[in-house]
CSV table of C-alpha atoms in Angstrom, one decimal:
chain,number,residue,atom,x,y,z
R,26,MET,CA,-19.5,8.9,29.3
R,27,ASN,CA,-16.5,11.3,29.9
R,28,SER,CA,-15.6,9.2,32.9
R,29,LEU,CA,-15.1,6.2,30.3
R,30,CYS,CA,-12.0,6.0,27.9
R,31,VAL,CA,-11.3,3.0,25.4
R,32,LEU,CA,-7.8,1.9,24.6
R,33,ILE,CA,-7.4,0.1,21.3
R,34,MET,CA,-4.5,-2.1,21.0
R,35,ALA,CA,-3.1,-2.0,17.4
R,36,ALA,CA,0.8,-1.9,18.2
R,37,GLY,CA,1.6,-5.7,17.2
R,38,LYS,CA,3.6,-6.7,14.2
R,39,GLY,CA,1.0,-9.2,12.7
R,40,THR,CA,4.1,-11.3,12.0
R,41,ARG,CA,1.7,-14.2,11.1
R,42,MET,CA,-0.1,-12.1,8.3
R,43,LYS,CA,3.3,-12.3,6.5
R,44,SER,CA,2.7,-8.8,4.8
R,45,ALA,CA,4.3,-5.4,5.0
R,46,ILE,CA,0.9,-3.8,5.6
R,47,PRO,CA,0.3,-3.4,9.6
R,48,LYS,CA,-2.1,-5.9,10.4
R,49,VAL,CA,-5.0,-3.6,11.7
R,50,LEU,CA,-4.7,-1.9,8.0
R,51,HIS,CA,-5.7,-4.9,6.2
R,52,PRO,CA,-9.0,-4.7,4.6
R,53,VAL,CA,-12.4,-6.6,5.6
R,54,LEU,CA,-14.6,-6.2,2.6
R,55,ASP,CA,-13.3,-2.3,1.7
R,56,ASN,CA,-12.5,-1.0,4.9
R,57,PRO,CA,-9.5,-1.6,7.2
R,58,ILE,CA,-9.9,-3.9,10.4
R,59,ILE,CA,-9.2,-0.9,12.7
R,60,ASP,CA,-12.1,1.2,11.0
R,61,TYR,CA,-14.9,-1.2,12.1
R,62,VAL,CA,-13.4,-1.4,15.8
R,63,ILE,CA,-13.5,2.3,16.2
R,64,ARG,CA,-16.9,2.9,14.5
R,65,ASN,CA,-18.4,0.3,16.7
R,66,VAL,CA,-16.9,2.1,19.7
R,67,LEU,CA,-18.2,5.5,18.3
R,68,SER,CA,-21.7,4.4,17.6
R,69,VAL,CA,-22.4,3.6,21.3
R,70,GLY,CA,-22.0,7.2,22.2
R,71,ILE,CA,-18.2,7.5,23.5
R,72,PRO,CA,-16.8,10.7,22.3
R,73,PRO,CA,-13.9,10.2,20.0
R,74,GLU,CA,-11.6,12.2,22.0
R,75,ASN,CA,-12.2,9.2,24.7
R,76,VAL,CA,-10.8,6.8,22.2
R,77,GLY,CA,-7.1,6.0,22.2
R,78,VAL,CA,-5.4,3.9,19.8
R,79,LEU,CA,-2.0,2.4,20.8
R,80,VAL,CA,0.3,1.9,17.7
R,81,GLY,CA,3.7,0.6,17.4
R,82,SER,CA,5.0,-1.5,14.4
R,83,GLY,CA,4.1,-0.1,11.2
R,84,GLY,CA,2.5,2.8,13.5
R,85,GLU,CA,3.4,5.8,11.2
R,86,ARG,CA,1.1,4.1,8.5
R,87,VAL,CA,-1.8,3.5,11.0
R,88,GLU,CA,-1.4,7.1,12.5
R,89,GLU,CA,-1.5,8.5,8.9
R,90,TYR,CA,-4.9,6.6,8.2
R,91,LEU,CA,-6.6,7.4,11.7
R,92,GLN,CA,-5.5,11.1,11.1
R,93,LYS,CA,-7.4,11.4,7.9
R,94,LYS,CA,-10.6,9.0,8.9
R,95,PHE,CA,-10.9,9.9,12.7
R,96,PRO,CA,-8.5,12.9,13.4
R,97,GLU,CA,-10.1,13.5,17.0
R,98,VAL,CA,-9.1,9.8,18.1
R,99,LYS,CA,-5.9,9.9,20.4
R,100,ILE,CA,-2.8,8.2,18.8
R,101,LEU,CA,-0.5,6.6,21.6
R,102,TRP,CA,2.9,5.0,21.0
R,103,GLN,CA,4.4,1.8,22.0
R,104,HIS,CA,7.9,2.1,20.6
R,105,GLU,CA,9.1,-1.1,21.9
R,106,GLN,CA,6.7,-4.3,21.9
R,107,LEU,CA,7.2,-5.8,25.3
R,108,GLY,CA,4.0,-7.4,25.6
R,109,THR,CA,0.6,-6.3,26.3
R,110,GLY,CA,1.3,-5.1,29.8
R,111,HIS,CA,3.9,-2.9,28.7
R,112,ALA,CA,1.5,-1.6,26.2
R,113,VAL,CA,-1.1,-0.7,28.5
R,114,LYS,CA,1.5,1.1,30.6
R,115,SER,CA,2.9,3.0,27.7
R,116,ALA,CA,-0.6,4.8,27.4
R,117,LEU,CA,-0.9,5.3,31.1
R,118,GLU,CA,-0.1,9.1,31.1
R,119,TRP,CA,-3.6,9.3,28.9
R,120,TRP,CA,-5.8,6.9,30.6
R,121,GLN,CA,-5.1,7.9,34.3
R,122,ASN,CA,-7.2,10.8,33.6
R,123,TYR,CA,-10.3,8.7,33.4
R,124,GLU,CA,-12.3,6.7,36.1
R,125,ASN,CA,-13.0,3.5,33.8
R,126,MET,CA,-11.4,2.0,30.6
R,127,ILE,CA,-12.2,-0.6,28.1
R,128,VAL,CA,-9.2,-2.4,26.7
R,129,LEU,CA,-9.9,-3.9,23.2
R,130,ASN,CA,-7.8,-5.5,20.5
R,131,GLY,CA,-7.6,-3.7,17.4
R,132,ASP,CA,-8.5,-6.9,15.4
R,133,LEU,CA,-12.0,-7.5,16.3
R,134,PRO,CA,-14.4,-6.3,13.3
R,135,LEU,CA,-17.1,-8.5,14.1
R,136,MET,CA,-17.7,-7.3,17.6
R,137,LYS,CA,-21.1,-5.8,17.6
R,138,PRO,CA,-22.1,-2.3,19.3
R,139,GLU,CA,-24.9,-4.0,21.4
R,140,SER,CA,-22.4,-6.2,23.0
R,141,LEU,CA,-20.0,-3.4,23.6
R,142,LYS,CA,-22.8,-1.5,25.5
R,143,GLU,CA,-23.2,-4.6,27.7
R,144,LEU,CA,-19.2,-4.6,28.2
R,145,ILE,CA,-19.2,-0.9,29.2
R,146,SER,CA,-21.8,-1.6,32.0
R,147,CYS,CA,-19.3,-4.2,33.5
R,148,CYS,CA,-17.2,-1.2,34.6
R,149,GLU,CA,-19.5,-0.5,37.5
R,150,LYS,CA,-19.3,-4.1,38.8
R,151,ASN,CA,-15.7,-5.0,39.2
R,152,ASP,CA,-12.2,-3.5,39.5
R,153,CYS,CA,-11.5,-5.8,36.5
R,154,THR,CA,-13.9,-7.8,34.3
R,155,VAL,CA,-12.0,-9.8,31.7
R,156,ILE,CA,-13.8,-10.5,28.3
R,157,THR,CA,-14.3,-14.3,27.6
R,158,PHE,CA,-15.8,-16.7,25.2
R,159,ASN,CA,-16.6,-20.2,25.0
R,160,ALA,CA,-14.4,-21.6,22.2
R,161,GLU,CA,-15.5,-24.6,20.4
R,162,ASN,CA,-11.9,-25.3,20.0
R,163,PRO,CA,-10.1,-23.6,22.9
R,164,GLY,CA,-6.4,-24.5,21.7
R,165,ALA,CA,-3.8,-22.6,23.3
R,166,TYR,CA,-5.9,-19.9,24.5
R,167,GLY,CA,-5.6,-19.1,28.5
R,168,ARG,CA,-8.1,-20.8,30.3
R,169,ILE,CA,-10.9,-18.9,32.8
R,170,LEU,CA,-10.9,-20.3,36.2
R,171,ARG,CA,-14.1,-18.9,38.1
R,172,GLY,CA,-14.0,-18.6,41.9
R,173,GLU,CA,-16.7,-17.6,44.3
R,174,ASN,CA,-16.1,-14.0,44.0
R,175,SER,CA,-13.1,-13.8,41.6
R,176,VAL,CA,-11.8,-15.0,38.2
R,177,SER,CA,-8.4,-15.8,37.3
R,178,ILE,CA,-6.8,-16.8,34.0
R,179,ILE,CA,-4.2,-19.8,33.5
R,180,GLU,CA,-2.3,-19.7,30.5
R,181,PHE,CA,-2.3,-23.0,28.3
R,182,LYS,CA,1.0,-24.2,29.2
R,183,ASP,CA,0.6,-24.0,32.8
R,184,ALA,CA,-2.7,-25.8,32.7
R,185,SER,CA,-3.5,-29.0,34.0
R,186,GLU,CA,-5.2,-31.7,32.0
R,187,SER,CA,-8.5,-30.8,33.7
R,188,GLN,CA,-8.1,-27.4,33.4
R,189,ARG,CA,-7.3,-27.7,29.6
R,190,GLU,CA,-10.9,-29.2,29.1
R,191,ILE,CA,-12.4,-25.7,30.1
R,192,HIS,CA,-13.8,-24.1,27.1
R,193,GLU,CA,-14.3,-20.5,28.5
R,194,VAL,CA,-11.2,-18.6,27.5
R,195,ASN,CA,-9.5,-15.3,27.8
R,196,ALA,CA,-10.3,-13.0,24.7
R,197,GLY,CA,-7.7,-10.5,25.4
R,198,CYS,CA,-10.0,-7.6,26.3
R,199,TYR,CA,-10.8,-6.0,29.6
R,200,ALA,CA,-12.9,-3.6,31.4
R,201,PHE,CA,-11.2,-1.8,34.4
R,202,ARG,CA,-11.6,0.8,37.1
R,203,VAL,CA,-8.7,3.2,36.3
R,204,LYS,CA,-7.8,3.6,40.0
R,205,ALA,CA,-7.4,-0.2,40.5
R,206,LEU,CA,-5.5,-0.6,37.5
R,207,HIS,CA,-3.1,2.1,38.1
R,208,GLU,CA,-2.3,0.6,41.4
R,209,VAL,CA,-1.0,-2.8,39.9
R,210,ILE,CA,0.1,-1.8,36.5
R,211,GLY,CA,3.8,-1.0,37.7
R,212,LEU,CA,3.8,-4.4,39.4
R,213,ILE,CA,3.9,-6.4,36.5
R,214,THR,CA,7.0,-8.2,35.8
R,215,ASN,CA,8.6,-10.0,32.8
R,216,ASP,CA,9.4,-12.9,34.6
R,217,ASN,CA,8.6,-15.5,31.8
R,218,ALA,CA,10.1,-17.3,28.9
R,219,GLN,CA,9.3,-14.2,26.6
R,220,LYS,CA,10.7,-11.6,28.9
R,221,GLU,CA,7.4,-9.7,28.3
R,222,TYR,CA,4.9,-7.8,30.5
R,223,TYR,CA,1.5,-9.6,30.1
R,224,LEU,CA,-1.6,-7.8,31.1
R,225,PRO,CA,-3.6,-10.9,32.4
R,226,ASP,CA,-1.0,-10.4,35.4
R,227,ALA,CA,-2.8,-7.4,36.4
R,228,LEU,CA,-5.7,-9.8,37.2
R,229,LYS,CA,-3.7,-12.0,39.5
R,230,LEU,CA,-2.3,-9.0,41.2
R,231,MET,CA,-5.6,-7.6,41.8
R,232,ASN,CA,-6.9,-11.0,43.2
R,233,GLU,CA,-4.0,-10.7,45.6
R,234,ARG,CA,-5.0,-7.4,47.1
R,235,GLY,CA,-8.8,-8.4,47.4
R,236,MET,CA,-9.9,-6.3,44.5
R,237,SER,CA,-13.2,-7.3,42.8
R,238,THR,CA,-12.6,-9.3,39.5
R,239,GLY,CA,-15.2,-11.1,37.1
R,240,ALA,CA,-15.7,-12.2,33.6
R,241,PHE,CA,-18.0,-11.2,30.7
R,242,VAL,CA,-18.9,-13.7,28.2
R,243,MET,CA,-18.8,-12.5,24.5
R,244,PRO,CA,-20.4,-14.7,21.5
R,245,GLU,CA,-17.4,-16.5,20.0
R,246,GLU,CA,-18.3,-15.3,16.6
R,247,GLN,CA,-17.6,-11.7,17.7
R,248,MET,CA,-14.4,-12.6,19.2
R,249,GLN,CA,-12.8,-13.8,16.3
R,250,GLY,CA,-9.5,-12.0,15.9
R,251,VAL,CA,-7.4,-11.7,12.6
R,252,ASN,CA,-3.7,-13.0,13.0
R,253,THR,CA,-3.3,-15.0,9.6
R,254,GLN,CA,-4.6,-14.2,6.0
R,255,SER,CA,-6.9,-17.5,6.5
R,256,GLU,CA,-8.6,-15.5,9.5
R,257,LEU,CA,-8.9,-12.6,7.4
R,258,ALA,CA,-10.7,-14.2,4.7
R,259,ASN,CA,-12.9,-16.0,7.3
R,260,VAL,CA,-13.8,-12.7,8.9
R,261,SER,CA,-14.5,-11.2,5.7
R,262,ARG,CA,-16.7,-14.1,4.5
R,263,VAL,CA,-18.8,-13.6,7.8
R,264,MET,CA,-19.3,-10.0,7.4
R,265,ARG,CA,-20.1,-10.3,3.7
R,266,GLU,CA,-22.7,-12.9,4.5
R,267,GLU,CA,-24.1,-10.7,7.4
R,268,ILE,CA,-24.5,-7.8,5.2
R,269,ILE,CA,-26.2,-9.8,2.3
R,270,ALA,CA,-28.7,-11.4,4.8
R,271,ARG,CA,-29.6,-7.9,6.0
R,272,TRP,CA,-30.4,-6.6,2.5
R,273,LEU,CA,-32.4,-9.7,1.5
R,274,ASN,CA,-34.5,-8.9,4.7
R,275,GLU,CA,-35.1,-5.5,3.6
R,276,GLY,CA,-36.3,-6.3,0.1
R,277,VAL,CA,-33.5,-6.5,-2.0
R,278,ARG,CA,-33.2,-9.3,-4.7
R,279,ILE,CA,-29.8,-10.6,-4.9
R,280,VAL,CA,-29.9,-13.3,-7.4
R,281,ASP,CA,-26.5,-15.3,-6.5
R,282,THR,CA,-25.7,-14.5,-2.8
R,283,GLY,CA,-22.5,-16.3,-3.3
R,284,SER,CA,-21.1,-13.9,-5.8
R,285,VAL,CA,-22.1,-10.7,-4.6
R,286,TYR,CA,-20.0,-8.1,-2.5
R,287,ILE,CA,-21.6,-5.4,-0.6
R,288,GLY,CA,-19.5,-2.8,1.7
R,289,VAL,CA,-20.8,-2.2,5.0
R,290,ASP,CA,-21.4,1.6,4.1
R,291,VAL,CA,-23.7,0.8,1.0
R,292,VAL,CA,-27.3,1.8,1.2
R,293,LEU,CA,-29.8,-0.2,-0.7
R,294,SER,CA,-33.6,0.6,-1.4
R,295,PRO,CA,-36.2,-2.3,-1.4
R,296,ASP,CA,-36.8,-3.8,-5.0
R,297,VAL,CA,-33.2,-3.2,-6.0
R,298,VAL,CA,-32.0,-6.1,-8.2
R,299,ILE,CA,-28.3,-7.2,-8.1
R,300,MET,CA,-27.4,-9.8,-10.6
R,301,PRO,CA,-24.3,-12.1,-10.1
R,302,ASN,CA,-21.0,-10.9,-9.7
R,303,VAL,CA,-21.6,-7.6,-8.7
R,304,GLN,CA,-19.4,-5.6,-6.1
R,305,LEU,CA,-20.8,-2.3,-4.3
R,306,TRP,CA,-18.4,-0.5,-2.3
R,307,GLY,CA,-18.0,2.9,-0.3
R,308,LYS,CA,-20.8,5.3,-0.1
R,309,THR,CA,-23.0,3.6,-2.8
R,310,THR,CA,-26.6,4.2,-2.7
R,311,VAL,CA,-29.1,2.5,-5.0
R,312,GLY,CA,-32.7,3.7,-5.5
R,313,THR,CA,-35.8,1.4,-5.6
R,314,GLY,CA,-36.4,-0.3,-8.8
R,315,SER,CA,-32.7,-0.2,-9.9
R,316,ILE,CA,-31.0,-3.1,-11.5
R,317,ILE,CA,-27.2,-3.7,-11.2
R,318,GLY,CA,-26.2,-5.9,-14.0
R,319,SER,CA,-23.8,-8.8,-13.8
R,320,GLY,CA,-19.9,-8.0,-13.4
R,321,SER,CA,-20.5,-4.4,-12.4
R,322,ILE,CA,-18.5,-2.5,-9.8
R,323,LEU,CA,-19.6,0.5,-8.2
R,324,ARG,CA,-17.8,2.7,-5.7
R,325,ASN,CA,-19.1,5.7,-3.9
R,326,ALA,CA,-21.9,5.9,-6.7
R,327,THR,CA,-25.3,7.5,-6.3
R,328,LEU,CA,-28.1,5.8,-8.4
R,329,GLY,CA,-31.5,7.2,-8.4
R,330,ARG,CA,-34.8,5.3,-8.9
R,331,ASN,CA,-35.1,2.6,-11.9
R,332,VAL,CA,-31.6,2.9,-13.0
R,333,ASN,CA,-30.5,0.0,-15.4
R,334,ILE,CA,-26.9,-0.8,-15.3
R,335,ILE,CA,-26.8,-3.4,-17.9
R,336,ALA,CA,-23.7,-5.1,-17.2
R,337,TYR,CA,-19.8,-4.7,-16.7
R,338,ALA,CA,-20.1,-1.1,-15.7
R,339,VAL,CA,-17.5,0.6,-13.5
R,340,ILE,CA,-19.0,3.7,-11.5
R,341,GLU,CA,-17.0,5.7,-9.3
R,342,ASN,CA,-17.6,8.7,-7.5
R,343,SER,CA,-20.6,9.6,-9.9
R,344,THR,CA,-24.3,10.2,-9.9
R,345,LEU,CA,-26.7,8.4,-12.0
R,346,ASN,CA,-30.4,10.1,-11.6
R,347,ASP,CA,-33.7,8.6,-12.3
R,348,ASN,CA,-34.2,6.4,-15.1
R,349,VAL,CA,-30.8,6.2,-16.5
R,350,LYS,CA,-29.4,3.5,-18.6
R,351,ALA,CA,-25.6,2.6,-18.7
R,352,GLY,CA,-23.5,-0.3,-20.0
R,353,PRO,CA,-22.5,-2.8,-21.0
R,354,PHE,CA,-18.7,-1.9,-20.7
R,355,CYS,CA,-18.7,1.6,-19.5
R,356,TYR,CA,-16.6,3.6,-17.3
R,357,ILE,CA,-18.2,6.4,-15.5
R,358,ARG,CA,-15.9,8.3,-13.0
R,359,ASP,CA,-14.9,11.3,-11.3
R,360,ASN,CA,-18.1,13.2,-10.4
R,361,THR,CA,-19.7,12.5,-13.3
R,362,VAL,CA,-23.6,13.3,-13.3
R,363,LEU,CA,-26.1,11.7,-15.6
R,364,GLU,CA,-29.6,13.4,-15.4
R,365,GLU,CA,-32.6,11.6,-15.9
R,366,ASN,CA,-33.1,9.5,-18.7
R,367,SER,CA,-29.8,9.9,-20.2
R,368,PHE,CA,-27.7,6.9,-21.5
R,369,ALA,CA,-23.9,5.9,-21.6
R,370,GLY,CA,-23.6,2.9,-23.9
R,371,LYS,CA,-21.1,0.2,-24.7
R,372,PHE,CA,-17.4,1.2,-24.5
R,373,VAL,CA,-18.0,4.7,-23.2
R,374,GLU,CA,-16.0,6.7,-20.8
R,375,LEU,CA,-17.3,9.5,-18.9
R,376,LYS,CA,-15.1,11.7,-16.6
R,377,ASN,CA,-16.0,14.7,-14.7
R,378,SER,CA,-18.8,15.5,-17.0
R,379,ARG,CA,-22.5,16.4,-16.9
R,380,ILE,CA,-24.6,14.4,-19.3
R,381,GLY,CA,-28.0,16.2,-19.8
R,382,ARG,CA,-31.6,15.0,-19.4
R,383,GLY,CA,-32.4,12.7,-22.1
R,384,SER,CA,-28.9,12.7,-24.0
R,385,LYS,CA,-27.1,9.9,-25.2
R,386,VAL,CA,-23.6,8.7,-25.4
R,387,PRO,CA,-24.3,5.3,-27.1
R,388,HIS,CA,-21.0,3.8,-28.1
R,389,LEU,CA,-17.1,3.9,-28.4
R,390,SER,CA,-16.8,7.6,-27.0
R,391,TYR,CA,-15.1,9.5,-24.5
R,392,MET,CA,-16.4,12.5,-22.8
R,393,GLY,CA,-13.8,14.3,-20.1
R,394,ASP,CA,-14.6,17.6,-18.7
R,395,ALA,CA,-17.8,18.2,-20.7
R,396,THR,CA,-21.1,19.6,-20.1
R,397,LEU,CA,-23.9,18.2,-22.4
R,398,GLY,CA,-27.2,19.9,-22.5
R,399,HIS,CA,-30.5,18.2,-22.9
R,400,ASP,CA,-31.6,15.6,-25.7
R,401,VAL,CA,-28.0,15.4,-27.0
R,402,ASN,CA,-26.8,12.5,-29.3
R,403,ILE,CA,-23.0,11.9,-29.6
R,404,GLY,CA,-22.0,9.7,-32.5
R,405,ALA,CA,-19.8,6.6,-32.2
R,406,GLY,CA,-16.1,7.2,-31.8
R,407,SER,CA,-16.5,10.8,-30.6
R,408,ILE,CA,-14.1,12.3,-27.9
R,409,THR,CA,-13.3,15.5,-26.1
R,410,CYS,CA,-9.5,16.4,-26.5
R,411,ASN,CA,-9.5,17.8,-22.9
R,412,TYR,CA,-5.6,17.9,-21.8
R,413,ASP,CA,-3.2,20.0,-23.5
R,414,GLY,CA,-0.5,18.9,-21.7
R,415,GLU,CA,-0.6,21.0,-18.8
R,416,ASN,CA,-4.4,21.9,-18.3
R,417,LYS,CA,-7.7,20.1,-18.4
R,418,ASN,CA,-10.1,22.0,-20.5
R,419,LYS,CA,-13.8,22.1,-20.8
R,420,THR,CA,-16.3,21.2,-23.6
R,421,HIS,CA,-19.7,22.7,-23.7
R,422,ILE,CA,-22.3,21.1,-26.0
R,423,GLY,CA,-25.5,22.8,-25.8
R,424,ASN,CA,-29.3,21.4,-25.8
R,425,ASN,CA,-30.7,19.4,-28.8
R,426,CYS,CA,-27.2,19.1,-30.7
R,427,PHE,CA,-26.2,16.2,-32.8
R,428,VAL,CA,-22.6,15.1,-32.9
R,429,GLY,CA,-21.8,13.3,-36.0
R,430,SER,CA,-19.4,10.0,-35.7
R,431,ASN,CA,-15.9,10.4,-35.0
R,432,THR,CA,-15.9,14.1,-34.0
R,433,MET,CA,-12.8,15.6,-32.0
R,434,PHE,CA,-13.6,18.4,-29.7
R,435,VAL,CA,-10.4,20.2,-29.3
R,436,ALA,CA,-11.1,22.0,-25.8
R,437,PRO,CA,-11.9,24.7,-24.9
R,438,VAL,CA,-14.4,24.6,-27.4
R,439,GLU,CA,-18.3,25.0,-27.5
R,440,LEU,CA,-21.2,23.7,-29.5
R,441,SER,CA,-24.3,26.0,-29.0
R,442,ASP,CA,-27.9,25.0,-28.9
R,443,GLY,CA,-29.3,23.1,-32.0
R,444,ALA,CA,-25.9,22.7,-33.5
R,445,ALA,CA,-24.5,19.8,-35.2
R,446,THR,CA,-21.1,18.4,-36.5
R,447,ALA,CA,-20.2,16.4,-39.6
R,448,ALA,CA,-18.9,13.1,-39.0
R,449,GLY,CA,-15.1,12.8,-39.0
R,450,SER,CA,-14.7,16.6,-37.9
R,451,VAL,CA,-12.0,18.1,-35.6
R,452,ILE,CA,-13.8,20.9,-34.0
R,453,THR,CA,-11.4,23.7,-32.8
R,454,GLN,CA,-13.8,26.6,-32.6
R,455,ARG,CA,-17.3,27.6,-31.5
R,456,VAL,CA,-20.3,26.3,-33.7
R,457,PRO,CA,-23.2,28.8,-33.4
R,458,GLU,CA,-26.6,27.9,-32.7
R,459,ASN,CA,-28.4,25.9,-35.4
R,460,SER,CA,-25.1,25.6,-37.5
R,461,LEU,CA,-23.4,22.6,-38.8
R,462,GLY,CA,-19.6,22.3,-37.9
R,463,VAL,CA,-17.5,20.7,-40.5
R,464,GLY,CA,-13.7,20.4,-39.7
R,465,ARG,CA,-12.3,17.9,-42.0
R,466,ALA,CA,-10.0,17.7,-45.2
R,467,ARG,CA,-11.9,17.8,-48.5
R,468,GLN,CA,-11.8,14.4,-50.3
R,469,LYS,CA,-9.6,13.9,-53.2
R,470,ASN,CA,-10.0,10.6,-55.5
R,471,ILE,CA,-6.9,9.5,-57.4
R,472,ALA,CA,-8.0,7.8,-60.7
R,473,ASP,CA,-6.7,4.5,-61.5
R,474,TRP,CA,-4.6,4.3,-58.2
R,475,SER,CA,-5.2,0.4,-57.5
R,476,LEU,CA,-4.3,-0.5,-60.9
R,477,ARG,CA,-1.1,1.2,-60.9
R,478,ASN,CA,-0.4,0.1,-57.3
R,479,HIS,CA,-1.1,-3.6,-58.3
R,480,HIS,CA,1.3,-3.3,-61.0
R,481,GLN,CA,4.2,-2.1,-58.7
R,482,GLN,CA,3.5,-4.9,-56.2
R,483,HIS,CA,3.8,-7.6,-58.8
R,484,LYS,CA,7.0,-5.9,-60.6
R,485,GLY,CA,8.6,-6.1,-57.2
R,486,GLU,CA,8.0,-9.7,-56.8
R,487,ASN,CA,9.9,-10.6,-60.1
């Protein structure tokens, strides 16, 4: 496919979105619109260096995103927005080196790779193939006029009453033979009310020169563009429903399909159960037999087999191995790993930590930058004091340790194998193996304090 390039049009202002965010960066589920378009193009085998994205209004933000996500894709600029014909001409120095070119709108996240493959085959048939769809409500779209050996487009404002009855409309995408486009692109004028250069005029110029033109009909649902927040919401709904239907067919049980959101990159196994109001985003993977409880949000989380997320857990960029139990109301983040049969309970936060096999952090605790061995029990209210104002410091807790409730570990510090801490301790030094660490002030009882305090209170009232 080195003779083929794809130009993605992403330079428009997206005025009707009424947002400072460039239109193609608005998210559909958890990825920007442009992300889906580029991934579909790459999925049919087109090399990324053969893909150009034309940016303009807000282009710096689009360019920044693309350089991080798709660094090999070519960034092209339309510094003035003077119409689609001007946009394509702005990229001429890049596309003139290819034999064929597909021009796609950058706001078509629902287009399928299978349809794109069919579109690519059109490059061998005509000098220009315009992409069309049969619109249920064609509105102000340009209508497609089919001749015996050619196709033309008539804009709605110029169409007769009978022509306005036509439901086949211009989708704004094209397949060109580059040589033919190169011949006419400089002849497009801005002799219209908007004083803009329109790419559909290239079709007219080709017909006048006896070049071959045709049309390729796409399914209407795949050509849904995004020009308003309402259209964005509708496209997101369609994609969400498609993803949910796919996982249901793969043996995933989704209790309430109307309240669950699953991102396009999520991977689920058969016999996973997803309860209501769950969100799964990013590169999340869930192993067979796992249950995701209501209200939970997972992003870039890896869950093994038979993991039980009870409810209302937030898990980000972390791994829960087989038979782990977590929740309710826990926050697990920043490369935390829970090994097999471990447990993170209610109102627990784990950050950049490793919880060993069979270890438990049952409730009301914070383990940050900590390593726990196997079969450790963390008492309620215990925390690692990992930040000293400048650096994040490590806490190491060995195997078979027992941590009394409300223990403060002032990192860096170590609790060796078999050691324990007394409840309410502040641990600032290493506790040796099988030892008890006690770090608290000795209790002092003041006799008759309540009687004297009660007397002083009543004296003050007189």
